Tab-separated table of C-alpha atoms in Angstrom:
chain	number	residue	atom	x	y	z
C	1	UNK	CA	76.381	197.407	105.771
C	2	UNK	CA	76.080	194.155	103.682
C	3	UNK	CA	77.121	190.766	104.437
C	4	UNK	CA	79.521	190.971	101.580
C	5	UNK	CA	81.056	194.417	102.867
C	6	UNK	CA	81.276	193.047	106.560
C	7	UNK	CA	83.600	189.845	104.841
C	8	UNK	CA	85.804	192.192	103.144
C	9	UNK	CA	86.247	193.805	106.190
C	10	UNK	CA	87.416	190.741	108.143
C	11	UNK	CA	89.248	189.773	105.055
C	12	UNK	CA	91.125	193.337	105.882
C	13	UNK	CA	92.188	192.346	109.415
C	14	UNK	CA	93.638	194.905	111.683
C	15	UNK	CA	95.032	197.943	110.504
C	16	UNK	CA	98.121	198.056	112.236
C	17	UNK	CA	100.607	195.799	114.007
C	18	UNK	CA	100.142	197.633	117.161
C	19	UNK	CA	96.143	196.454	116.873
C	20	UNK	CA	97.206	192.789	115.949
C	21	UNK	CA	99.120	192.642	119.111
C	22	UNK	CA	96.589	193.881	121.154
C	23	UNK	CA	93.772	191.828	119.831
C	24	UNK	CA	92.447	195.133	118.190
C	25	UNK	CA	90.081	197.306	120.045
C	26	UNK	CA	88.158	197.086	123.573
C	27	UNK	CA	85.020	198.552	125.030
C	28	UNK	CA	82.985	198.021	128.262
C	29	UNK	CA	79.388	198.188	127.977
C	30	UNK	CA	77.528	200.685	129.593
C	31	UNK	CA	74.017	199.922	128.736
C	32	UNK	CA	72.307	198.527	132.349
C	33	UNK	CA	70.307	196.058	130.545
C	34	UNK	CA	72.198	195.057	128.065
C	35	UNK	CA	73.646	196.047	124.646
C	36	UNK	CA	70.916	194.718	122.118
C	37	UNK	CA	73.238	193.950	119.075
C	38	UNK	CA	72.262	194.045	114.924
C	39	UNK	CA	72.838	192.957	111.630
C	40	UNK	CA	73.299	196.896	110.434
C	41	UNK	CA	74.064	200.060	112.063
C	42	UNK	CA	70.789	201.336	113.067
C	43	UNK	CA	68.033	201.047	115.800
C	44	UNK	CA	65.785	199.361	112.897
C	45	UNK	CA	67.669	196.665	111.599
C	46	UNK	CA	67.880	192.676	113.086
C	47	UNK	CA	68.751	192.038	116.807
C	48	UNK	CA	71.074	189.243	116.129
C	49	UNK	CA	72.112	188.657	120.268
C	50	UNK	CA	73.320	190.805	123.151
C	51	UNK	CA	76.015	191.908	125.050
C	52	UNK	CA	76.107	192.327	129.144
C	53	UNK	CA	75.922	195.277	130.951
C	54	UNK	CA	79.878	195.822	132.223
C	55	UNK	CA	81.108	192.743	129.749
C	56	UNK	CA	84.275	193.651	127.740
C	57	UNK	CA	83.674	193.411	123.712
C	58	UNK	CA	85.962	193.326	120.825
C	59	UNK	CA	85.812	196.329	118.327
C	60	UNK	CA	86.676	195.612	114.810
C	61	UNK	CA	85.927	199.493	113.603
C	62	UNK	CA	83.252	202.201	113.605
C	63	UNK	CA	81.142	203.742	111.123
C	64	UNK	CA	77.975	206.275	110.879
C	65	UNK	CA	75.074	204.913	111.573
C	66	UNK	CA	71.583	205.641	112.758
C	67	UNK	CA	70.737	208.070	115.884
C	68	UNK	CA	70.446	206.827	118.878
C	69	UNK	CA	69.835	209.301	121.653
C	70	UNK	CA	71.728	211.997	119.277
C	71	UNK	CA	74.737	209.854	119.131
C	72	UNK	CA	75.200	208.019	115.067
C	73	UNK	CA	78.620	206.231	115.833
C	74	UNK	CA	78.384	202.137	115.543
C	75	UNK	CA	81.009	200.243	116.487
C	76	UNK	CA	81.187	196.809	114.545
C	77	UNK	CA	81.853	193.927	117.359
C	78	UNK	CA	83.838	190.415	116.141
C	79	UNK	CA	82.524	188.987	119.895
C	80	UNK	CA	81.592	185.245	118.212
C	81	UNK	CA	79.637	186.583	115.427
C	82	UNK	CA	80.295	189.897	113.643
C	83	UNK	CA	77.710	192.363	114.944
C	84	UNK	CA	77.150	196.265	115.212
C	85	UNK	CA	76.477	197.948	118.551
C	86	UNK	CA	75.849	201.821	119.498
C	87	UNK	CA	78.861	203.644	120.746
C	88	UNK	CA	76.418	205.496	122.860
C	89	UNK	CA	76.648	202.369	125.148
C	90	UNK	CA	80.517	201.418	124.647
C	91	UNK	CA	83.042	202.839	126.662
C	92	UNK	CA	86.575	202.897	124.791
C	93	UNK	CA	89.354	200.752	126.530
C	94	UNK	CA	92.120	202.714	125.361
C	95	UNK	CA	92.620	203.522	121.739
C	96	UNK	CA	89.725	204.538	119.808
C	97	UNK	CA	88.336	202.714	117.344
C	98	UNK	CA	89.740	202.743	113.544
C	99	UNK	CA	86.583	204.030	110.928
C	100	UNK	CA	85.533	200.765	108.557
């Protein structure tokens, strides 16, 4: 996704007033060394930080992406700095994640 898509995005805000009282969406992540996060949904793009194994991260909304493990869902994390990481290691705290 480009930087000027990700903007309008955040421009967008949450999609519902149920999301904007809950602070949007939650995952745990599940990945035992950590959740190695990029600049674009796929295993080939930018590692721009990472998130801990078991930490609690913020989901903004998911999109198809590249495979990882047979598993293409991305979840786009507003943790600090707007980031994607693979649903394949994100555990859904309660409602699932809106598509971008």
């Amino acid at each position: 996704m480009a930087t000027g898509a990700v903007a309008a995005l955040v421009a967008a805000g949450p999609a519902t007033a149920e999301e904007s009282a809950n602070n949007g969406y939650k995952g745990r992540v599940t990945a035992r060394s950590g959740l190695l996060l990029r600049d674009k949904p796929t295993r080939s793009s930018r590692i721009v930080g990472t998130a801990s194994y078991n930490s609690i991260v913020h989901i903004f909304c998911k999109t198809s992406g590249g495979s990882v493990d047979g598993n293409n869902r991305w979840y786009l994390l507003m943790d600090g700095t707007w980031a994607w990481g693979s649903a394949l290691y994100i555990d859904n705290i309660g409602a699932v994640p809106r598509w971008c």
